[in-house]
Coordinates of C-alpha atoms in Angstrom, one line a residue:
M1 CA -4.0 -17.5 9.3
R2 CA -7.3 -15.8 10.2
R3 CA -7.8 -12.1 9.8
L4 CA -9.7 -10.2 12.5
R5 CA -11.5 -7.9 10.1
N6 CA -13.8 -8.1 7.1
V7 CA -12.4 -5.3 4.8
K8 CA -9.4 -6.4 2.7
I9 CA -6.1 -4.6 2.3
V10 CA -4.4 -4.2 -1.1
A11 CA -0.6 -3.5 -0.9
T12 CA 1.3 -2.3 -3.9
L13 CA 4.8 -3.9 -4.4
G14 CA 7.8 -2.0 -5.5
P15 CA 11.4 -1.1 -4.6
S16 CA 10.6 -1.1 -0.8
S17 CA 8.9 -4.5 -1.0
S18 CA 10.5 -6.8 -3.6
D19 CA 12.2 -9.6 -1.8
Y20 CA 10.7 -12.6 0.0
E21 CA 11.2 -11.3 3.5
S22 CA 9.6 -7.9 2.8
I23 CA 6.6 -9.3 1.0
K24 CA 6.1 -11.9 3.7
A25 CA 6.2 -9.1 6.3
L26 CA 3.5 -7.3 4.4
F27 CA 1.3 -10.4 4.3
V28 CA 1.8 -11.2 8.0
A29 CA 1.0 -7.5 8.8
G30 CA -2.3 -7.8 7.0
A31 CA -2.1 -7.6 3.2
D32 CA -4.6 -9.8 1.5
V33 CA -4.0 -8.7 -2.1
F34 CA -0.8 -7.7 -3.8
R35 CA -0.8 -5.1 -6.6
L36 CA 1.8 -5.2 -9.4
N37 CA 1.9 -1.7 -10.9
M38 CA 2.7 -2.1 -14.6
S39 CA 3.6 1.6 -14.8
H40 CA 6.9 0.8 -13.0
G41 CA 9.3 -2.1 -13.1
T42 CA 10.2 -4.7 -15.7
H43 CA 8.5 -7.9 -16.6
D44 CA 11.3 -9.9 -14.9
E45 CA 10.8 -7.9 -11.7
H46 CA 7.1 -8.6 -11.7
R47 CA 7.6 -12.2 -12.5
A48 CA 9.9 -12.6 -9.5
R49 CA 7.4 -10.9 -7.2
H50 CA 4.6 -13.1 -8.5
A51 CA 6.7 -16.2 -7.7
I52 CA 7.3 -15.0 -4.1
I53 CA 3.6 -14.5 -3.6
R54 CA 2.7 -18.0 -4.8
K55 CA 5.4 -19.3 -2.5
L56 CA 3.8 -17.5 0.5
E57 CA 0.4 -18.8 -0.6
A58 CA 1.7 -22.4 -0.3
E59 CA 3.5 -21.7 2.9
F60 CA 0.5 -20.2 4.7
S61 CA -2.1 -22.4 2.9
R62 CA -4.2 -19.3 2.1
P63 CA -5.1 -18.1 -1.4
I64 CA -3.6 -14.7 -2.2
A65 CA -4.9 -12.5 -5.0
I66 CA -2.5 -10.7 -7.4
L67 CA -3.7 -7.6 -9.1
A68 CA -1.9 -6.3 -12.2
D69 CA -2.6 -2.6 -12.7
L70 CA -2.2 -1.6 -16.3
Q71 CA -0.7 1.8 -17.0
G72 CA -3.2 3.1 -19.6
P73 CA -2.4 5.7 -22.2
K74 CA -0.3 8.6 -20.9
L75 CA -1.0 12.0 -22.4
R76 CA 2.0 14.3 -22.0
V77 CA 3.4 17.6 -23.4
G78 CA 6.7 17.6 -25.2
T79 CA 10.0 19.1 -24.1
F80 CA 11.0 22.7 -23.7
A81 CA 14.1 24.5 -25.0
A82 CA 15.0 25.6 -21.5
G83 CA 13.6 22.5 -19.8
A84 CA 10.6 24.5 -18.4
A85 CA 8.6 27.7 -18.9
D86 CA 6.7 29.9 -16.5
L87 CA 3.1 30.7 -17.3
E88 CA 1.2 33.5 -15.8
E89 CA -2.6 33.8 -15.4
G90 CA -4.0 35.5 -18.5
D91 CA -1.1 34.6 -20.8
A92 CA -1.9 33.3 -24.2
F93 CA -0.4 29.8 -24.8
R94 CA -0.6 27.5 -27.8
F95 CA -0.4 23.7 -28.1
D96 CA 0.4 22.2 -31.5
L97 CA 1.8 19.1 -33.2
E98 CA 5.1 20.7 -34.3
D99 CA 8.1 18.7 -33.2
V100 CA 9.9 21.7 -31.9
P101 CA 11.0 22.4 -28.3
G102 CA 8.6 24.5 -26.3
T103 CA 8.8 28.2 -25.3
P104 CA 6.9 30.3 -22.8
H105 CA 4.3 30.8 -25.6
R106 CA 3.8 27.3 -27.1
A107 CA 4.5 23.6 -26.6
R108 CA 4.2 20.4 -28.5
L109 CA 1.2 18.2 -27.6
P110 CA 1.8 15.0 -29.6
H111 CA -1.7 13.7 -29.4
P112 CA -3.9 14.6 -32.4
E113 CA -6.8 12.7 -30.7
I114 CA -6.9 15.5 -28.1
F115 CA -7.2 18.2 -30.8
A116 CA -9.9 16.2 -32.5
A117 CA -12.0 16.2 -29.3
L118 CA -11.4 19.8 -28.2
E119 CA -13.8 22.7 -28.7
P120 CA -13.8 26.3 -27.5
G121 CA -14.3 26.4 -23.8
S122 CA -12.7 23.1 -23.1
E123 CA -10.2 22.9 -20.3
L124 CA -6.7 21.5 -20.4
L125 CA -5.0 20.6 -17.1
V126 CA -1.2 20.1 -16.9
N127 CA 0.9 18.5 -14.1
D128 CA -2.0 17.0 -12.1
G129 CA -4.1 20.2 -12.5
K130 CA -1.5 22.6 -11.1
I131 CA -1.7 24.5 -14.4
R132 CA -5.0 25.1 -16.1
L133 CA -5.8 26.5 -19.5
R134 CA -9.0 27.3 -21.3
V135 CA -9.3 26.6 -25.1
E136 CA -10.2 29.8 -27.0
D137 CA -9.7 28.5 -30.6
C138 CA -8.7 25.1 -31.9
G139 CA -8.3 22.9 -35.0
A140 CA -7.1 19.5 -36.0
D141 CA -3.5 20.3 -35.1
Y142 CA -3.6 23.2 -32.6
A143 CA -5.3 24.8 -29.6
N144 CA -4.9 28.4 -28.7
C145 CA -5.5 28.8 -25.0
T146 CA -5.6 31.3 -22.1
V147 CA -3.9 30.4 -18.9
T148 CA -6.4 30.4 -16.1
V149 CA -4.1 29.1 -13.4
G150 CA -0.4 29.7 -13.9
G151 CA 2.7 27.8 -12.8
T152 CA 5.9 26.2 -14.2
I153 CA 5.3 23.8 -17.1
S154 CA 8.2 21.5 -17.8
D155 CA 9.3 18.5 -20.0
R156 CA 6.8 15.7 -20.5
K157 CA 4.3 16.7 -17.8
G158 CA 0.9 14.9 -17.9
V159 CA -2.1 16.4 -19.5
N160 CA -5.8 15.9 -18.5
V161 CA -8.8 16.8 -20.5
P162 CA -11.7 16.5 -18.0
D163 CA -14.8 17.7 -19.9
V164 CA -14.6 15.7 -23.2
V165 CA -14.6 12.0 -24.1
L166 CA -11.3 11.4 -25.9
P167 CA -11.1 9.1 -28.9
V168 CA -8.3 7.2 -27.1
A169 CA -8.4 3.5 -26.4
A170 CA -8.0 2.5 -22.8
L171 CA -5.3 0.0 -23.8
S172 CA -2.1 1.3 -25.3
D173 CA 0.3 -1.0 -27.2
K174 CA 2.3 -1.3 -23.9
D175 CA -0.9 -2.2 -22.0
R176 CA -1.7 -5.0 -24.5
K177 CA 1.7 -6.5 -24.0
D178 CA 1.5 -6.1 -20.3
L179 CA -2.0 -7.7 -20.3
E180 CA -0.8 -10.7 -22.1
F181 CA 2.2 -11.1 -19.9
A182 CA 0.2 -10.8 -16.7
C183 CA -2.4 -13.3 -17.9
E184 CA 0.3 -15.8 -19.0
M185 CA 2.0 -15.3 -15.6
G186 CA -1.3 -16.1 -13.8
V187 CA -2.5 -12.9 -12.1
D188 CA -6.0 -13.0 -10.7
W189 CA -7.2 -9.4 -11.4
L190 CA -6.5 -6.9 -14.2
A191 CA -7.0 -3.2 -13.2
L192 CA -7.9 -1.2 -16.3
S193 CA -6.8 2.5 -16.4
F194 CA -8.3 5.3 -18.4
V195 CA -11.8 3.7 -18.6
Q196 CA -14.2 6.2 -20.3
R197 CA -16.9 3.9 -21.6
P198 CA -18.1 0.2 -21.2
E199 CA -16.5 -0.7 -24.6
D200 CA -13.1 -0.1 -23.0
V201 CA -13.8 -2.8 -20.4
I202 CA -15.2 -5.2 -23.1
E203 CA -12.0 -4.9 -25.1
A204 CA -9.9 -5.8 -22.1
R205 CA -12.2 -8.8 -21.3
D206 CA -11.9 -10.1 -24.9
L207 CA -8.1 -10.0 -24.6
A208 CA -8.0 -11.6 -21.2
K209 CA -10.2 -14.5 -22.4
G210 CA -11.3 -15.4 -18.9
R211 CA -7.8 -15.8 -17.5
A212 CA -8.2 -12.9 -15.1
A213 CA -11.1 -10.8 -13.7
I214 CA -11.4 -7.2 -14.9
L215 CA -11.4 -4.4 -12.5
S216 CA -12.3 -0.9 -13.9
K217 CA -10.5 2.1 -12.4
I218 CA -12.9 5.0 -12.2
E219 CA -10.7 8.1 -12.6
K220 CA -12.4 10.1 -15.4
P221 CA -15.7 12.2 -15.3
S222 CA -16.9 10.3 -18.4
A223 CA -16.6 7.0 -16.4
V224 CA -18.7 8.5 -13.6
R225 CA -21.4 9.6 -16.0
C226 CA -21.8 6.1 -17.5
F227 CA -20.8 4.2 -14.4
D228 CA -23.9 1.9 -14.4
D229 CA -23.0 0.6 -17.9
I230 CA -19.3 0.2 -16.9
L231 CA -20.2 -1.7 -13.7
A232 CA -22.4 -4.1 -15.7
V233 CA -19.5 -5.3 -17.7
S234 CA -16.9 -5.2 -15.0
D235 CA -16.0 -7.8 -12.3
G236 CA -15.0 -5.1 -9.8
V237 CA -14.2 -1.4 -9.5
M238 CA -11.4 0.8 -8.1
V239 CA -12.3 4.3 -7.0
A240 CA -9.1 5.9 -8.2
R241 CA -9.3 9.2 -6.4
G242 CA -6.0 10.7 -7.7
D243 CA -6.9 11.5 -11.3
L244 CA -10.6 11.8 -10.3
G245 CA -9.6 14.6 -8.0
V246 CA -7.7 16.3 -10.8
E247 CA -10.4 16.2 -13.4
L248 CA -13.3 17.0 -11.1
P249 CA -13.6 19.5 -8.3
V250 CA -12.0 17.9 -5.2
Q251 CA -15.2 18.5 -3.2
A252 CA -17.1 16.2 -5.7
V253 CA -14.9 13.2 -5.0
P254 CA -16.3 12.2 -1.5
P255 CA -19.9 11.9 -2.6
I256 CA -18.9 10.1 -5.8
Q257 CA -16.9 7.6 -3.7
K258 CA -19.9 6.9 -1.5
Q259 CA -22.3 6.5 -4.5
L260 CA -19.9 4.2 -6.3
I261 CA -19.4 2.0 -3.3
R262 CA -23.2 1.6 -2.8
K263 CA -23.7 0.7 -6.4
C264 CA -20.9 -1.9 -6.4
R265 CA -22.3 -3.5 -3.2
A266 CA -25.8 -3.7 -4.7
A267 CA -24.3 -5.4 -7.7
A268 CA -22.3 -7.8 -5.5
K269 CA -19.1 -6.7 -7.1
P270 CA -16.0 -5.8 -5.1
V271 CA -14.9 -2.2 -4.8
I272 CA -11.5 -0.8 -3.8
V273 CA -10.9 2.7 -2.5
A274 CA -7.5 3.9 -3.5
T275 CA -5.0 6.8 -3.7
Q276 CA -3.3 8.8 -0.9
M277 CA -4.9 6.8 1.9
L278 CA -1.8 7.0 4.1
E279 CA 0.3 9.2 1.9
S280 CA 2.3 10.8 4.8
M281 CA 3.6 7.3 5.7
I282 CA 5.8 7.3 2.7
E283 CA 8.2 9.4 4.8
S284 CA 6.7 9.1 8.3
P285 CA 6.1 6.1 10.6
M286 CA 2.9 7.7 11.8
P287 CA -0.1 8.8 9.6
T288 CA -2.0 12.0 10.0
R289 CA -5.3 12.0 11.8
A290 CA -7.0 13.0 8.6
E291 CA -5.6 10.0 6.8
V292 CA -6.8 7.7 9.5
S293 CA -10.2 9.2 9.2
D294 CA -10.1 8.8 5.4
V295 CA -9.4 5.1 5.7
A296 CA -12.1 4.7 8.4
T297 CA -14.6 6.5 6.2
A298 CA -14.1 4.1 3.3
I299 CA -14.6 1.2 5.7
Y300 CA -17.8 2.7 7.2
E301 CA -19.1 3.2 3.7
G302 CA -18.8 -0.5 3.0
A303 CA -15.8 -0.8 0.7
D304 CA -14.6 -4.3 0.1
A305 CA -10.9 -3.2 0.2
V306 CA -8.7 -0.2 0.9
M307 CA -5.4 0.2 -1.0
L308 CA -1.8 1.3 -0.3
S309 CA 0.2 2.6 -3.3
A310 CA 3.5 4.3 -2.8
E311 CA 3.2 3.8 1.0
S312 CA 4.0 0.1 0.5
A313 CA 5.8 0.2 -2.8
A314 CA 8.4 2.9 -2.3
G315 CA 7.9 4.3 1.2
R316 CA 10.2 4.0 4.1
Y317 CA 7.6 2.3 6.3
P318 CA 5.7 -0.2 4.2
V319 CA 5.0 -2.7 7.0
E320 CA 3.9 0.0 9.4
A321 CA 1.5 1.3 6.8
V322 CA -0.2 -2.1 6.4
E323 CA -0.3 -2.5 10.2
T324 CA -1.9 0.9 10.5
M325 CA -4.5 0.1 8.0
N326 CA -5.2 -3.2 9.6
N327 CA -5.6 -1.6 13.1
V328 CA -7.9 1.1 11.7
A329 CA -10.1 -1.6 10.1
I330 CA -10.3 -3.7 13.3
S331 CA -11.2 -0.6 15.3
V332 CA -13.9 0.5 12.9
E333 CA -15.5 -2.9 12.6
K334 CA -15.8 -3.1 16.4
D335 CA -17.8 0.1 16.5
P336 CA -21.5 -0.7 17.0
L337 CA -22.2 2.2 14.7
Y338 CA -20.4 0.4 11.9
R339 CA -23.0 -2.4 11.9
E340 CA -25.8 0.1 12.0
I341 CA -24.4 1.9 8.9
I342 CA -23.7 -1.3 7.0
E343 CA -27.1 -2.8 7.7
A344 CA -29.0 0.4 6.9
S345 CA -27.3 0.5 3.5
R346 CA -28.3 -3.0 2.5
N347 CA -30.2 -2.4 -0.8
A348 CA -30.0 -5.7 -2.8
D349 CA -32.5 -6.3 -5.5
R350 CA -33.1 -10.1 -5.0
Q351 CA -34.4 -11.9 -8.0
T352 CA -32.9 -15.4 -8.1
V353 CA -32.9 -18.5 -5.9
A354 CA -29.3 -17.8 -5.0
D355 CA -30.3 -14.3 -3.8
G356 CA -32.9 -15.9 -1.6
I357 CA -30.6 -18.5 -0.2
V358 CA -27.9 -16.1 0.8
A359 CA -30.4 -13.6 2.3
A360 CA -31.9 -16.5 4.3
A361 CA -28.4 -17.5 5.5
R362 CA -27.8 -14.1 6.8
E363 CA -31.2 -13.8 8.5
I364 CA -30.7 -17.2 10.2
A365 CA -27.1 -16.3 11.3
E366 CA -28.3 -13.1 12.9
T367 CA -31.3 -14.6 14.8
T368 CA -29.7 -17.9 16.0
D369 CA -26.3 -19.1 17.4
I370 CA -24.4 -19.6 14.1
A371 CA -20.6 -19.4 14.0
A372 CA -20.0 -19.0 10.3
I373 CA -21.6 -19.2 6.8
C374 CA -19.8 -21.7 4.6
A375 CA -20.5 -21.3 0.9
Y376 CA -19.5 -23.8 -1.8
T377 CA -18.8 -22.1 -5.0
Q378 CA -17.4 -22.7 -8.5
S379 CA -17.1 -19.2 -9.9
G380 CA -17.3 -17.2 -6.7
A381 CA -20.7 -15.7 -7.6
T382 CA -22.6 -17.2 -4.6
V383 CA -19.9 -16.0 -2.2
A384 CA -20.1 -12.5 -3.7
L385 CA -23.9 -12.5 -3.1
T386 CA -23.3 -13.7 0.5
A387 CA -20.8 -10.8 1.1
R388 CA -23.3 -8.3 -0.3
E389 CA -25.5 -9.1 2.7
R390 CA -22.6 -8.1 5.0
P391 CA -23.5 -10.8 7.6
R392 CA -22.4 -10.5 11.2
V393 CA -20.6 -13.9 11.1
P394 CA -17.5 -14.9 9.0
I395 CA -17.9 -16.2 5.4
I396 CA -16.0 -19.3 4.5
A397 CA -15.7 -19.9 0.8
L398 CA -14.9 -23.4 -0.3
S399 CA -14.1 -24.4 -3.8
P400 CA -11.9 -26.8 -5.8
M401 CA -11.1 -23.9 -8.2
D402 CA -7.9 -22.1 -7.1
A403 CA -8.6 -19.3 -9.6
S404 CA -12.0 -18.6 -8.0
L405 CA -10.7 -18.7 -4.5
R406 CA -7.9 -16.2 -5.3
R407 CA -10.2 -13.8 -7.0
I408 CA -12.7 -13.7 -4.1
T409 CA -10.0 -12.9 -1.5
L410 CA -10.7 -9.3 -2.6
T411 CA -14.3 -9.6 -1.4
W412 CA -15.4 -8.3 2.0
G413 CA -15.5 -10.8 4.8
V414 CA -14.4 -13.9 2.8
H415 CA -12.0 -16.5 4.1
A416 CA -11.1 -18.7 1.1
V417 CA -10.4 -22.5 1.6
H418 CA -9.5 -25.0 -1.1
C419 CA -11.4 -28.3 -1.1
G420 CA -11.7 -31.2 -3.5
A421 CA -14.5 -31.8 -5.9
L422 CA -17.7 -33.1 -4.2
E423 CA -20.2 -35.8 -5.1
R424 CA -22.3 -36.0 -1.9
F425 CA -23.9 -33.3 0.2
K426 CA -22.8 -35.0 3.4
Q427 CA -19.2 -34.6 2.5
A428 CA -19.8 -30.9 1.8
V429 CA -21.1 -30.4 5.3
V430 CA -18.2 -32.4 6.8
N431 CA -15.7 -30.3 4.8
A432 CA -17.3 -27.1 5.9
A433 CA -17.3 -28.1 9.6
R434 CA -13.7 -29.0 9.4
A435 CA -12.8 -25.7 7.8
A436 CA -14.7 -23.8 10.4
R437 CA -12.8 -25.6 13.2
D438 CA -9.4 -25.7 11.6
F439 CA -9.3 -21.9 11.0
G440 CA -10.7 -21.1 14.4
F441 CA -14.2 -19.9 13.4
A442 CA -16.0 -22.5 15.4
D443 CA -15.6 -25.4 17.8
E444 CA -17.5 -28.7 18.0
T445 CA -20.2 -27.3 20.2
Q446 CA -21.3 -24.7 17.6
Q447 CA -23.3 -24.7 14.4
I448 CA -22.7 -23.4 10.9
I449 CA -24.7 -22.7 7.8
V450 CA -23.7 -24.5 4.7
T451 CA -24.9 -23.3 1.2
A452 CA -24.3 -25.3 -1.9
G453 CA -25.8 -26.3 -5.2
V454 CA -26.9 -29.7 -6.5
P455 CA -25.7 -31.1 -8.8
F456 CA -22.2 -30.3 -7.4
N457 CA -19.4 -28.7 -9.4
V458 CA -21.8 -26.9 -11.7
Q459 CA -21.8 -23.1 -11.8
G460 CA -24.9 -21.2 -10.9
T461 CA -26.8 -24.0 -9.1
T462 CA -26.9 -22.8 -5.5
N463 CA -30.2 -24.2 -4.1
I464 CA -29.5 -25.7 -0.6
L465 CA -29.2 -24.2 2.8
R466 CA -28.3 -26.4 5.8
V467 CA -27.8 -25.6 9.4
A468 CA -25.3 -28.1 10.6
P469 CA -23.3 -29.0 13.7
C470 CA -19.6 -28.7 13.7
D471 CA -19.4 -32.1 15.5
E472 CA -18.8 -34.6 12.7
R473 CA -20.3 -37.4 14.7
L474 CA -23.6 -35.5 14.7
I475 CA -23.3 -34.8 11.0
Y476 CA -23.0 -38.5 10.1
R477 CA -25.9 -39.4 12.3
T478 CA -28.3 -36.8 11.0
D479 CA -27.4 -35.8 7.5
P480 CA -28.8 -37.5 4.4
E481 CA -26.3 -38.9 1.8

C-alpha cells in the first residue's frame, strides 16, 4: 500500500478503535503510526491492540510503528468536603499537606516537591489553567496564595506549576512499570511525558536499553528553555501543545511550534505536532475550518507527523478524522507554495560523508529524471538524513532490520521495505529496483538513486551513491559485482 503524501499520521487507539476491523479501517484510511496511551486502558487491552497491529503489518506487508505514550507524574489537589468549592478573584487560599478534605479556603496538595520549589510570586494553575493563584508566602508544607482567576475547584483536579523546575522525576512508579511492559511487548517508540531536563530523557533511555526509541514530549516551559540539550539526547520530539498552552501564554505556542519543528528537522529527528488538531471531530463528522488550517500549518512548517488523540481513541468519527487529516495533507503537499516553504527552510549543517551523499542524492533527483531515492540502512540514520533534505521524490528505505524499519515509518516521506542481508552491491541495486516497481514508485523505463554503505550490514558506513535503471537486465549488464 502506497501513501500519496509525505507527512505521517499518528492515530491514538482507545474505546472507539480497539478491535481488528476498526484498527484496520484506521490504517486503510491513512494511519501510519498507532499510539497506545498508557494513561488509559489496561496492559491486557494494550497487548491485544499491539497484536492486532502486528497482524495488519503482516497482512499488508508494510511496517507499522507503535508508540507507547507514558503518563508521567500527575500533580493533583486532594478532595473537598463538599466535592467542590468556588473561588473568587482576590480570595485568599491555602494549599498544605494536611490529609483533611478541602474547604473554600484551603485544600490538600499532596506533593511536598511542589512546596520545595515554590517561592513568593510563583503561579499555580488548577484544572488546565482555568483557575490561577499567585503564591504570597510559602514553606516546606504550605503555600498561602491569592486567587487571580477564580472558578470552581473540585476533587483531584490537576495542578501545573509553570515558572519553576520541579524536583520531580519524569518517570513515576507507574511509568517504570509501563515502560518495561511496553518494551517487552515490542513497541517501537516511547513517548516521555513531563520532560523538564535532558537527564529525564537519559533515565528513560537507560531503562529502555535500546529496545525502543525515545520521543520527548515538549509540554513544559523548562523543556522549551533547554530544548537543544533535550533534542540532543532524544530520538524524536512531540510538540504537546495541550499542557504547553496551559503553562505558557497561548499566543506563545505557535512560534514555539515553528521553532521546534525547524530544530528537529535540522537535527534529522522526527517531530510530531499533537493535541486538539481536529478536536471537534470527537462529536462532529466535519472539522472546523480553523482545525483544518491548524493541521495544514503544521504540514507547511515541515512536521514529520500530525497526531489524533481523542478524535480516533474515543470520538464518534475516528475513521473520518483520519480521512480528513489524510486529505488535508494531500492537498497541502500538492500546493507549489508548500515546496517553496519546505525548500527555503532547508538548513542542514552537513559535516559527514553520509550528509554529503544524501544531499547529492537530493540534488541529482531534482535536476534529472529520477523516480525515487532508495536508501539501504541498518539503524535508520541515513534515511533520516535523506528525509531531512525533503526531496521531491519518494524515499524508499530498505533494511533487514524490522525494528529500524518500524521506527522510521514515523519519518517524513519514507516508505519502509524489508529486504534480506546483502553481500554484493549489485544485489542491493536489484532489490531497490524491484521495490520501486513493486510499490508503484517507478516502472522499467525509469531510473532510481541507490545509496548504501560498504561493507554491508554495518551501521554508519553510507559511502555509495548510484544512479541505476529499474530494468534489471540493464543492471546486470552495467553494474559491477
